[in-house]
């Protein structure tokens, strides 16, 4: 079975600083993908970044980067130069070969608050 | 515009009154799925569908039904809603042969309250 663990219920960061949101995962799948989603207070799920288990380099998308440590089974999201609009709930998720890559398993989320 | 739509966005109902939440996508995706989101639990999959007339249970299917008569639509049916089904519901879709790199496209969510 696949499992995602996000141990930080809430995080605070000041505007313009960097912040790391933790995510560890457990899977026996030989091939899998890791995702981060942002959920603002309006409720929609916004895809941020993806990392494949065989990707050699850490994924980056603008101010978002994924610190992927396969041996540790961690996939932390790094947000550089935080903005007030980054205040939201953040979910780590994965999908794997054994579920045909069609099922996303989510963590419980981390609420990020960016202060001026 | 490529999108997944859900209706209604907000619904307050009473225990036992059958309801349907509709989901429609305009991207010709084979795969569609329903999730529910509850505080402290993240999103959990209710049902999914690999294509027309092909559906299967997710992790929390009890109390829900689905159908997939057309490729674009995947309604979620609560035959006899109960208060423990109060939740935020998301529909999602993706191409069947997406591979690992493709994400799922989420609808805007339906906030359901069962009194």
JSON list of C-alpha atoms in Angstrom, two decimals:
[
{"chain": "A", "resi": 1, "resn": "UNK", "atom": "CA", "xyz": [0.00, 0.00, 0.00]},
{"chain": "A", "resi": 2, "resn": "UNK", "atom": "CA", "xyz": [1.06, 3.54, -0.61]},
{"chain": "A", "resi": 3, "resn": "UNK", "atom": "CA", "xyz": [1.20, 6.16, 2.13]},
{"chain": "A", "resi": 4, "resn": "UNK", "atom": "CA", "xyz": [2.08, 9.83, 2.27]},
{"chain": "A", "resi": 5, "resn": "UNK", "atom": "CA", "xyz": [3.05, 11.50, 5.54]},
{"chain": "A", "resi": 6, "resn": "UNK", "atom": "CA", "xyz": [3.08, 15.23, 6.11]},
{"chain": "A", "resi": 7, "resn": "UNK", "atom": "CA", "xyz": [4.14, 15.87, 9.68]},
{"chain": "A", "resi": 8, "resn": "UNK", "atom": "CA", "xyz": [3.74, 19.66, 9.73]},
{"chain": "A", "resi": 9, "resn": "UNK", "atom": "CA", "xyz": [0.09, 20.63, 10.31]},
{"chain": "A", "resi": 10, "resn": "UNK", "atom": "CA", "xyz": [1.02, 24.30, 10.03]},
{"chain": "A", "resi": 11, "resn": "UNK", "atom": "CA", "xyz": [3.97, 26.43, 9.04]},
{"chain": "A", "resi": 12, "resn": "UNK", "atom": "CA", "xyz": [4.67, 30.13, 9.32]},
{"chain": "A", "resi": 13, "resn": "UNK", "atom": "CA", "xyz": [7.05, 32.10, 7.14]},
{"chain": "A", "resi": 14, "resn": "UNK", "atom": "CA", "xyz": [7.75, 35.74, 6.56]},
{"chain": "A", "resi": 15, "resn": "UNK", "atom": "CA", "xyz": [7.28, 37.25, 3.17]},
{"chain": "A", "resi": 16, "resn": "UNK", "atom": "CA", "xyz": [10.33, 36.90, 0.87]},
{"chain": "A", "resi": 17, "resn": "UNK", "atom": "CA", "xyz": [11.82, 34.07, 2.91]},
{"chain": "A", "resi": 18, "resn": "UNK", "atom": "CA", "xyz": [12.12, 30.48, 1.74]},
{"chain": "A", "resi": 19, "resn": "UNK", "atom": "CA", "xyz": [10.14, 27.67, 3.34]},
{"chain": "A", "resi": 20, "resn": "UNK", "atom": "CA", "xyz": [10.34, 23.88, 3.14]},
{"chain": "A", "resi": 21, "resn": "UNK", "atom": "CA", "xyz": [7.25, 21.70, 3.49]},
{"chain": "A", "resi": 22, "resn": "UNK", "atom": "CA", "xyz": [8.03, 18.12, 4.41]},
{"chain": "A", "resi": 23, "resn": "UNK", "atom": "CA", "xyz": [6.69, 15.01, 2.73]},
{"chain": "A", "resi": 24, "resn": "UNK", "atom": "CA", "xyz": [7.72, 11.41, 3.23]},
{"chain": "A", "resi": 25, "resn": "UNK", "atom": "CA", "xyz": [6.22, 8.47, 1.41]},
{"chain": "A", "resi": 26, "resn": "UNK", "atom": "CA", "xyz": [6.05, 4.74, 1.62]},
{"chain": "A", "resi": 27, "resn": "UNK", "atom": "CA", "xyz": [5.55, 2.48, -1.35]},
{"chain": "A", "resi": 28, "resn": "UNK", "atom": "CA", "xyz": [6.68, -0.82, -2.75]},
{"chain": "A", "resi": 29, "resn": "UNK", "atom": "CA", "xyz": [6.06, 0.34, -6.31]},
{"chain": "A", "resi": 30, "resn": "UNK", "atom": "CA", "xyz": [9.18, 0.24, -8.48]},
{"chain": "A", "resi": 31, "resn": "UNK", "atom": "CA", "xyz": [7.92, 3.24, -10.40]},
{"chain": "A", "resi": 32, "resn": "UNK", "atom": "CA", "xyz": [5.93, 6.14, -9.04]},
{"chain": "A", "resi": 33, "resn": "UNK", "atom": "CA", "xyz": [5.30, 9.85, -9.29]},
{"chain": "A", "resi": 34, "resn": "UNK", "atom": "CA", "xyz": [5.16, 12.48, -6.59]},
{"chain": "A", "resi": 35, "resn": "UNK", "atom": "CA", "xyz": [3.04, 15.61, -6.77]},
{"chain": "A", "resi": 36, "resn": "UNK", "atom": "CA", "xyz": [2.42, 18.76, -4.80]},
{"chain": "A", "resi": 37, "resn": "UNK", "atom": "CA", "xyz": [-0.88, 20.61, -4.86]},
{"chain": "A", "resi": 38, "resn": "UNK", "atom": "CA", "xyz": [-1.87, 23.97, -3.44]},
{"chain": "A", "resi": 39, "resn": "UNK", "atom": "CA", "xyz": [-5.34, 24.56, -2.08]},
{"chain": "A", "resi": 40, "resn": "UNK", "atom": "CA", "xyz": [-6.11, 28.23, -1.38]},
{"chain": "A", "resi": 41, "resn": "UNK", "atom": "CA", "xyz": [-9.01, 29.26, 0.82]},
{"chain": "A", "resi": 42, "resn": "UNK", "atom": "CA", "xyz": [-11.26, 29.27, -2.25]},
{"chain": "A", "resi": 43, "resn": "UNK", "atom": "CA", "xyz": [-10.94, 25.48, -2.26]},
{"chain": "A", "resi": 44, "resn": "UNK", "atom": "CA", "xyz": [-9.68, 24.53, -5.70]},
{"chain": "A", "resi": 45, "resn": "UNK", "atom": "CA", "xyz": [-6.77, 22.13, -6.13]},
{"chain": "A", "resi": 46, "resn": "UNK", "atom": "CA", "xyz": [-3.87, 23.67, -8.03]},
{"chain": "A", "resi": 47, "resn": "UNK", "atom": "CA", "xyz": [-1.11, 21.43, -9.38]},
{"chain": "A", "resi": 48, "resn": "UNK", "atom": "CA", "xyz": [2.34, 22.81, -8.53]},
{"chain": "A", "resi": 49, "resn": "UNK", "atom": "CA", "xyz": [5.09, 20.35, -9.35]},
{"chain": "A", "resi": 50, "resn": "UNK", "atom": "CA", "xyz": [5.83, 16.74, -10.27]},
{"chain": "A", "resi": 51, "resn": "UNK", "atom": "CA", "xyz": [8.78, 14.41, -9.63]},
{"chain": "A", "resi": 52, "resn": "UNK", "atom": "CA", "xyz": [9.18, 11.00, -11.21]},
{"chain": "A", "resi": 53, "resn": "UNK", "atom": "CA", "xyz": [10.89, 8.26, -9.26]},
{"chain": "A", "resi": 54, "resn": "UNK", "atom": "CA", "xyz": [13.47, 7.74, -12.02]},
{"chain": "A", "resi": 55, "resn": "UNK", "atom": "CA", "xyz": [14.14, 11.40, -12.63]},
{"chain": "A", "resi": 56, "resn": "UNK", "atom": "CA", "xyz": [17.78, 12.19, -11.99]},
{"chain": "A", "resi": 57, "resn": "UNK", "atom": "CA", "xyz": [17.30, 15.84, -11.26]},
{"chain": "A", "resi": 58, "resn": "UNK", "atom": "CA", "xyz": [15.07, 17.56, -8.75]},
{"chain": "A", "resi": 59, "resn": "UNK", "atom": "CA", "xyz": [12.02, 19.16, -10.33]},
{"chain": "A", "resi": 60, "resn": "UNK", "atom": "CA", "xyz": [11.69, 22.93, -10.42]},
{"chain": "A", "resi": 61, "resn": "UNK", "atom": "CA", "xyz": [8.79, 25.16, -11.47]},
{"chain": "A", "resi": 62, "resn": "UNK", "atom": "CA", "xyz": [9.42, 28.84, -10.97]},
{"chain": "A", "resi": 63, "resn": "UNK", "atom": "CA", "xyz": [9.63, 29.50, -7.24]},
{"chain": "A", "resi": 64, "resn": "UNK", "atom": "CA", "xyz": [8.80, 25.88, -6.45]},
{"chain": "A", "resi": 65, "resn": "UNK", "atom": "CA", "xyz": [11.36, 23.13, -6.26]},
{"chain": "A", "resi": 66, "resn": "UNK", "atom": "CA", "xyz": [11.12, 19.59, -5.06]},
{"chain": "A", "resi": 67, "resn": "UNK", "atom": "CA", "xyz": [13.91, 18.22, -2.90]},
{"chain": "A", "resi": 68, "resn": "UNK", "atom": "CA", "xyz": [13.73, 14.55, -3.83]},
{"chain": "A", "resi": 69, "resn": "UNK", "atom": "CA", "xyz": [15.74, 12.11, -1.72]},
{"chain": "A", "resi": 70, "resn": "UNK", "atom": "CA", "xyz": [14.82, 8.66, -2.96]},
{"chain": "A", "resi": 71, "resn": "UNK", "atom": "CA", "xyz": [16.80, 6.69, -0.38]},
{"chain": "A", "resi": 72, "resn": "UNK", "atom": "CA", "xyz": [15.08, 8.59, 2.41]},
{"chain": "A", "resi": 73, "resn": "UNK", "atom": "CA", "xyz": [11.73, 8.43, 0.63]},
{"chain": "A", "resi": 74, "resn": "UNK", "atom": "CA", "xyz": [11.21, 12.13, 1.01]},
{"chain": "A", "resi": 75, "resn": "UNK", "atom": "CA", "xyz": [9.89, 14.71, -1.44]},
{"chain": "A", "resi": 76, "resn": "UNK", "atom": "CA", "xyz": [9.97, 18.07, 0.26]},
{"chain": "A", "resi": 77, "resn": "UNK", "atom": "CA", "xyz": [8.56, 21.17, -1.40]},
{"chain": "A", "resi": 78, "resn": "UNK", "atom": "CA", "xyz": [10.71, 24.28, -1.26]},
{"chain": "A", "resi": 79, "resn": "UNK", "atom": "CA", "xyz": [9.08, 27.64, -1.91]},
{"chain": "A", "resi": 80, "resn": "UNK", "atom": "CA", "xyz": [11.57, 30.41, -2.45]},
{"chain": "A", "resi": 81, "resn": "UNK", "atom": "CA", "xyz": [10.82, 34.09, -1.86]},
{"chain": "A", "resi": 82, "resn": "UNK", "atom": "CA", "xyz": [7.44, 33.50, -0.25]},
{"chain": "A", "resi": 83, "resn": "UNK", "atom": "CA", "xyz": [4.57, 35.76, -1.18]},
{"chain": "A", "resi": 84, "resn": "UNK", "atom": "CA", "xyz": [1.37, 36.57, 0.68]},
{"chain": "A", "resi": 85, "resn": "UNK", "atom": "CA", "xyz": [-0.52, 34.68, -1.99]},
{"chain": "A", "resi": 86, "resn": "UNK", "atom": "CA", "xyz": [1.31, 31.51, -1.03]},
{"chain": "A", "resi": 87, "resn": "UNK", "atom": "CA", "xyz": [-0.79, 31.26, 2.13]},
{"chain": "A", "resi": 88, "resn": "UNK", "atom": "CA", "xyz": [-2.76, 28.08, 1.54]},
{"chain": "A", "resi": 89, "resn": "UNK", "atom": "CA", "xyz": [-3.02, 24.39, 2.28]},
{"chain": "A", "resi": 90, "resn": "UNK", "atom": "CA", "xyz": [-0.39, 22.24, 0.56]},
{"chain": "A", "resi": 91, "resn": "UNK", "atom": "CA", "xyz": [-0.83, 18.56, -0.22]},
{"chain": "A", "resi": 92, "resn": "UNK", "atom": "CA", "xyz": [1.77, 16.01, -1.19]},
{"chain": "A", "resi": 93, "resn": "UNK", "atom": "CA", "xyz": [0.47, 13.10, -3.26]},
{"chain": "A", "resi": 94, "resn": "UNK", "atom": "CA", "xyz": [1.75, 10.08, -5.11]},
{"chain": "A", "resi": 95, "resn": "UNK", "atom": "CA", "xyz": [0.66, 7.59, -7.71]},
{"chain": "A", "resi": 96, "resn": "UNK", "atom": "CA", "xyz": [2.33, 4.33, -8.56]},
{"chain": "A", "resi": 97, "resn": "UNK", "atom": "CA", "xyz": [2.70, 1.51, -11.01]},
{"chain": "A", "resi": 98, "resn": "UNK", "atom": "CA", "xyz": [0.64, -0.93, -8.95]},
{"chain": "A", "resi": 99, "resn": "UNK", "atom": "CA", "xyz": [-2.48, 1.24, -9.23]},
{"chain": "A", "resi": 100, "resn": "UNK", "atom": "CA", "xyz": [-1.99, 1.86, -12.93]},
{"chain": "A", "resi": 101, "resn": "UNK", "atom": "CA", "xyz": [-0.91, 5.42, -12.15]},
{"chain": "A", "resi": 102, "resn": "UNK", "atom": "CA", "xyz": [-4.57, 6.37, -11.98]},
{"chain": "A", "resi": 103, "resn": "UNK", "atom": "CA", "xyz": [-5.04, 6.79, -8.25]},
{"chain": "A", "resi": 104, "resn": "UNK", "atom": "CA", "xyz": [-3.59, 9.65, -6.27]},
{"chain": "A", "resi": 105, "resn": "UNK", "atom": "CA", "xyz": [-2.84, 9.00, -2.60]},
{"chain": "A", "resi": 106, "resn": "UNK", "atom": "CA", "xyz": [-2.72, 12.20, -0.58]},
{"chain": "A", "resi": 107, "resn": "UNK", "atom": "CA", "xyz": [-1.13, 13.29, 2.65]},
{"chain": "A", "resi": 108, "resn": "UNK", "atom": "CA", "xyz": [-3.06, 15.18, 5.29]},
{"chain": "A", "resi": 109, "resn": "UNK", "atom": "CA", "xyz": [-1.68, 18.54, 4.22]},
{"chain": "A", "resi": 110, "resn": "UNK", "atom": "CA", "xyz": [0.30, 21.44, 5.66]},
{"chain": "A", "resi": 111, "resn": "UNK", "atom": "CA", "xyz": [-1.25, 24.86, 6.15]},
{"chain": "A", "resi": 112, "resn": "UNK", "atom": "CA", "xyz": [1.20, 27.61, 5.24]},
{"chain": "A", "resi": 113, "resn": "UNK", "atom": "CA", "xyz": [0.75, 31.13, 6.49]},
{"chain": "A", "resi": 114, "resn": "UNK", "atom": "CA", "xyz": [2.89, 33.88, 5.00]},
{"chain": "A", "resi": 115, "resn": "UNK", "atom": "CA", "xyz": [3.13, 37.04, 7.08]},
{"chain": "A", "resi": 116, "resn": "UNK", "atom": "CA", "xyz": [4.11, 40.51, 5.84]},
{"chain": "B", "resi": 1, "resn": "UNK", "atom": "CA", "xyz": [-11.02, 26.09, -22.15]},
{"chain": "B", "resi": 2, "resn": "UNK", "atom": "CA", "xyz": [-10.10, 22.67, -20.80]},
{"chain": "B", "resi": 3, "resn": "UNK", "atom": "CA", "xyz": [-11.92, 22.13, -17.56]},
{"chain": "B", "resi": 4, "resn": "UNK", "atom": "CA", "xyz": [-13.73, 19.89, -15.13]},
{"chain": "B", "resi": 5, "resn": "UNK", "atom": "CA", "xyz": [-17.03, 21.25, -13.89]},
{"chain": "B", "resi": 6, "resn": "UNK", "atom": "CA", "xyz": [-19.05, 20.20, -10.88]},
{"chain": "B", "resi": 7, "resn": "UNK", "atom": "CA", "xyz": [-22.56, 21.07, -9.85]},
{"chain": "B", "resi": 8, "resn": "UNK", "atom": "CA", "xyz": [-23.74, 22.15, -7.45]},
{"chain": "B", "resi": 9, "resn": "UNK", "atom": "CA", "xyz": [-20.84, 23.94, -5.81]},
{"chain": "B", "resi": 10, "resn": "UNK", "atom": "CA", "xyz": [-22.61, 24.13, -2.48]},
{"chain": "B", "resi": 11, "resn": "UNK", "atom": "CA", "xyz": [-25.43, 21.96, -1.16]},
{"chain": "B", "resi": 12, "resn": "UNK", "atom": "CA", "xyz": [-27.17, 21.67, 2.17]},
{"chain": "B", "resi": 13, "resn": "UNK", "atom": "CA", "xyz": [-29.55, 18.75, 2.47]},
{"chain": "B", "resi": 14, "resn": "UNK", "atom": "CA", "xyz": [-31.18, 16.53, 5.07]},
{"chain": "B", "resi": 15, "resn": "UNK", "atom": "CA", "xyz": [-30.52, 12.95, 6.03]},
{"chain": "B", "resi": 16, "resn": "UNK", "atom": "CA", "xyz": [-32.01, 10.43, 3.63]},
{"chain": "B", "resi": 17, "resn": "UNK", "atom": "CA", "xyz": [-32.82, 12.74, 0.75]},
{"chain": "B", "resi": 18, "resn": "UNK", "atom": "CA", "xyz": [-31.24, 11.34, -2.40]},
{"chain": "B", "resi": 19, "resn": "UNK", "atom": "CA", "xyz": [-28.89, 13.67, -4.24]},
{"chain": "B", "resi": 20, "resn": "UNK", "atom": "CA", "xyz": [-26.61, 13.70, -7.25]},
{"chain": "B", "resi": 21, "resn": "UNK", "atom": "CA", "xyz": [-23.46, 15.74, -7.76]},
{"chain": "B", "resi": 22, "resn": "UNK", "atom": "CA", "xyz": [-22.63, 16.07, -11.42]},
{"chain": "B", "resi": 23, "resn": "UNK", "atom": "CA", "xyz": [-19.16, 16.11, -12.93]},
{"chain": "B", "resi": 24, "resn": "UNK", "atom": "CA", "xyz": [-18.32, 16.85, -16.53]},
{"chain": "B", "resi": 25, "resn": "UNK", "atom": "CA", "xyz": [-15.02, 17.21, -18.41]},
{"chain": "B", "resi": 26, "resn": "UNK", "atom": "CA", "xyz": [-14.40, 18.55, -21.92]},
{"chain": "B", "resi": 27, "resn": "UNK", "atom": "CA", "xyz": [-10.95, 17.04, -22.49]},
{"chain": "B", "resi": 28, "resn": "UNK", "atom": "CA", "xyz": [-12.06, 13.63, -23.76]},
{"chain": "B", "resi": 29, "resn": "UNK", "atom": "CA", "xyz": [-10.34, 11.97, -20.82]},
{"chain": "B", "resi": 30, "resn": "UNK", "atom": "CA", "xyz": [-10.91, 8.28, -20.25]},
{"chain": "B", "resi": 31, "resn": "UNK", "atom": "CA", "xyz": [-10.22, 8.30, -16.55]},
{"chain": "B", "resi": 32, "resn": "UNK", "atom": "CA", "xyz": [-12.39, 10.04, -13.98]},
{"chain": "B", "resi": 33, "resn": "UNK", "atom": "CA", "xyz": [-12.43, 9.88, -10.21]},
{"chain": "B", "resi": 34, "resn": "UNK", "atom": "CA", "xyz": [-14.21, 11.19, -7.13]},
{"chain": "B", "resi": 35, "resn": "UNK", "atom": "CA", "xyz": [-12.46, 12.21, -3.92]},
{"chain": "B", "resi": 36, "resn": "UNK", "atom": "CA", "xyz": [-13.69, 13.50, -0.62]},
{"chain": "B", "resi": 37, "resn": "UNK", "atom": "CA", "xyz": [-11.69, 15.85, 1.55]},
{"chain": "B", "resi": 38, "resn": "UNK", "atom": "CA", "xyz": [-12.06, 15.92, 5.32]},
{"chain": "B", "resi": 39, "resn": "UNK", "atom": "CA", "xyz": [-10.04, 17.93, 7.85]},
{"chain": "B", "resi": 40, "resn": "UNK", "atom": "CA", "xyz": [-6.98, 16.06, 9.01]},
{"chain": "B", "resi": 41, "resn": "UNK", "atom": "CA", "xyz": [-7.49, 13.27, 6.47]},
{"chain": "B", "resi": 42, "resn": "UNK", "atom": "CA", "xyz": [-6.50, 14.82, 3.18]},
{"chain": "B", "resi": 43, "resn": "UNK", "atom": "CA", "xyz": [-8.27, 13.61, 0.03]},
{"chain": "B", "resi": 44, "resn": "UNK", "atom": "CA", "xyz": [-9.49, 10.04, -0.22]},
{"chain": "B", "resi": 45, "resn": "UNK", "atom": "CA", "xyz": [-10.70, 8.32, -3.35]},
{"chain": "B", "resi": 46, "resn": "UNK", "atom": "CA", "xyz": [-14.35, 7.25, -3.42]},
{"chain": "B", "resi": 47, "resn": "UNK", "atom": "CA", "xyz": [-14.82, 5.73, -6.90]},
{"chain": "B", "resi": 48, "resn": "UNK", "atom": "CA", "xyz": [-13.06, 5.85, -10.21]},
{"chain": "B", "resi": 49, "resn": "UNK", "atom": "CA", "xyz": [-13.83, 5.02, -13.79]},
{"chain": "B", "resi": 50, "resn": "UNK", "atom": "CA", "xyz": [-11.39, 3.87, -16.46]},
{"chain": "B", "resi": 51, "resn": "UNK", "atom": "CA", "xyz": [-13.83, 4.45, -19.30]},
{"chain": "B", "resi": 52, "resn": "UNK", "atom": "CA", "xyz": [-17.52, 4.33, -20.24]},
{"chain": "B", "resi": 53, "resn": "UNK", "atom": "CA", "xyz": [-19.35, 1.63, -18.28]},
{"chain": "B", "resi": 54, "resn": "UNK", "atom": "CA", "xyz": [-16.17, 0.76, -16.33]},
{"chain": "B", "resi": 55, "resn": "UNK", "atom": "CA", "xyz": [-16.17, 1.82, -12.69]},
{"chain": "B", "resi": 56, "resn": "UNK", "atom": "CA", "xyz": [-14.51, 0.56, -9.53]},
{"chain": "B", "resi": 57, "resn": "UNK", "atom": "CA", "xyz": [-14.37, 1.30, -5.83]},
{"chain": "B", "resi": 58, "resn": "UNK", "atom": "CA", "xyz": [-11.75, 3.49, -4.26]},
{"chain": "B", "resi": 59, "resn": "UNK", "atom": "CA", "xyz": [-10.85, 3.61, -0.60]},
{"chain": "B", "resi": 60, "resn": "UNK", "atom": "CA", "xyz": [-14.12, 4.95, 0.83]},
{"chain": "B", "resi": 61, "resn": "UNK", "atom": "CA", "xyz": [-17.01, 3.83, -1.42]},
{"chain": "B", "resi": 62, "resn": "UNK", "atom": "CA", "xyz": [-19.63, 3.09, 1.26]},
{"chain": "B", "resi": 63, "resn": "UNK", "atom": "CA", "xyz": [-22.78, 5.15, 0.83]},
{"chain": "B", "resi": 64, "resn": "UNK", "atom": "CA", "xyz": [-21.97, 6.28, -2.70]},
{"chain": "B", "resi": 65, "resn": "UNK", "atom": "CA", "xyz": [-22.83, 5.18, -6.21]},
{"chain": "B", "resi": 66, "resn": "UNK", "atom": "CA", "xyz": [-21.49, 6.29, -9.57]},
{"chain": "B", "resi": 67, "resn": "UNK", "atom": "CA", "xyz": [-22.27, 5.73, -13.21]},
{"chain": "B", "resi": 68, "resn": "UNK", "atom": "CA", "xyz": [-20.40, 6.38, -16.43]},
{"chain": "B", "resi": 69, "resn": "UNK", "atom": "CA", "xyz": [-22.81, 6.29, -19.33]},
{"chain": "B", "resi": 70, "resn": "UNK", "atom": "CA", "xyz": [-20.99, 8.95, -21.32]},
{"chain": "B", "resi": 71, "resn": "UNK", "atom": "CA", "xyz": [-17.31, 9.64, -21.49]},
{"chain": "B", "resi": 72, "resn": "UNK", "atom": "CA", "xyz": [-17.61, 13.24, -20.37]},
{"chain": "B", "resi": 73, "resn": "UNK", "atom": "CA", "xyz": [-19.88, 12.72, -17.34]},
{"chain": "B", "resi": 74, "resn": "UNK", "atom": "CA", "xyz": [-19.31, 10.95, -14.05]},
{"chain": "B", "resi": 75, "resn": "UNK", "atom": "CA", "xyz": [-22.06, 11.72, -11.53]},
{"chain": "B", "resi": 76, "resn": "UNK", "atom": "CA", "xyz": [-21.76, 10.88, -7.84]},
{"chain": "B", "resi": 77, "resn": "UNK", "atom": "CA", "xyz": [-24.98, 9.63, -6.27]},
{"chain": "B", "resi": 78, "resn": "UNK", "atom": "CA", "xyz": [-25.81, 9.58, -2.59]},
{"chain": "B", "resi": 79, "resn": "UNK", "atom": "CA", "xyz": [-28.93, 7.42, -2.30]},
{"chain": "B", "resi": 80, "resn": "UNK", "atom": "CA", "xyz": [-29.51, 8.12, 1.40]},
{"chain": "B", "resi": 81, "resn": "UNK", "atom": "CA", "xyz": [-27.11, 10.78, 2.64]},
{"chain": "B", "resi": 82, "resn": "UNK", "atom": "CA", "xyz": [-26.02, 10.78, 6.25]},
{"chain": "B", "resi": 83, "resn": "UNK", "atom": "CA", "xyz": [-24.25, 13.47, 8.32]},
{"chain": "B", "resi": 84, "resn": "UNK", "atom": "CA", "xyz": [-20.92, 11.61, 8.07]},
{"chain": "B", "resi": 85, "resn": "UNK", "atom": "CA", "xyz": [-21.00, 12.34, 4.34]},
{"chain": "B", "resi": 86, "resn": "UNK", "atom": "CA", "xyz": [-20.68, 16.05, 5.04]},
{"chain": "B", "resi": 87, "resn": "UNK", "atom": "CA", "xyz": [-17.48, 16.86, 3.19]},
{"chain": "B", "resi": 88, "resn": "UNK", "atom": "CA", "xyz": [-15.81, 18.65, 0.31]},
{"chain": "B", "resi": 89, "resn": "UNK", "atom": "CA", "xyz": [-16.00, 16.58, -2.85]},
{"chain": "B", "resi": 90, "resn": "UNK", "atom": "CA", "xyz": [-13.71, 16.76, -5.85]},
{"chain": "B", "resi": 91, "resn": "UNK", "atom": "CA", "xyz": [-14.06, 15.24, -9.26]},
{"chain": "B", "resi": 92, "resn": "UNK", "atom": "CA", "xyz": [-10.90, 14.69, -11.31]},
{"chain": "B", "resi": 93, "resn": "UNK", "atom": "CA", "xyz": [-10.04, 13.46, -14.78]},
{"chain": "B", "resi": 94, "resn": "UNK", "atom": "CA", "xyz": [-6.96, 12.44, -16.73]},
{"chain": "B", "resi": 95, "resn": "UNK", "atom": "CA", "xyz": [-6.08, 10.64, -19.97]},
{"chain": "B", "resi": 96, "resn": "UNK", "atom": "CA", "xyz": [-5.95, 6.88, -19.47]},
{"chain": "B", "resi": 97, "resn": "UNK", "atom": "CA", "xyz": [-2.50, 6.49, -20.92]},
{"chain": "B", "resi": 98, "resn": "UNK", "atom": "CA", "xyz": [-1.18, 9.46, -19.03]},
{"chain": "B", "resi": 99, "resn": "UNK", "atom": "CA", "xyz": [1.91, 7.74, -17.70]},
{"chain": "B", "resi": 100, "resn": "UNK", "atom": "CA", "xyz": [3.60, 9.02, -14.66]},
{"chain": "B", "resi": 101, "resn": "UNK", "atom": "CA", "xyz": [4.10, 12.57, -15.70]},
{"chain": "B", "resi": 102, "resn": "UNK", "atom": "CA", "xyz": [0.52, 13.63, -16.05]},
{"chain": "B", "resi": 103, "resn": "UNK", "atom": "CA", "xyz": [-1.47, 14.98, -13.20]},
{"chain": "B", "resi": 104, "resn": "UNK", "atom": "CA", "xyz": [-5.17, 14.76, -12.72]},
{"chain": "B", "resi": 105, "resn": "UNK", "atom": "CA", "xyz": [-7.33, 17.76, -13.53]},
{"chain": "B", "resi": 106, "resn": "UNK", "atom": "CA", "xyz": [-9.55, 18.70, -10.62]},
{"chain": "B", "resi": 107, "resn": "UNK", "atom": "CA", "xyz": [-12.97, 20.27, -10.60]},
{"chain": "B", "resi": 108, "resn": "UNK", "atom": "CA", "xyz": [-13.69, 23.25, -8.34]},
{"chain": "B", "resi": 109, "resn": "UNK", "atom": "CA", "xyz": [-15.17, 21.14, -5.55]},
{"chain": "B", "resi": 110, "resn": "UNK", "atom": "CA", "xyz": [-18.64, 20.66, -4.09]},
{"chain": "B", "resi": 111, "resn": "UNK", "atom": "CA", "xyz": [-19.20, 21.47, -0.45]},
{"chain": "B", "resi": 112, "resn": "UNK", "atom": "CA", "xyz": [-21.92, 19.19, 0.89]},
{"chain": "B", "resi": 113, "resn": "UNK", "atom": "CA", "xyz": [-23.59, 19.50, 4.27]},
{"chain": "B", "resi": 114, "resn": "UNK", "atom": "CA", "xyz": [-25.99, 16.80, 5.43]},
{"chain": "B", "resi": 115, "resn": "UNK", "atom": "CA", "xyz": [-28.14, 17.79, 8.40]}
]
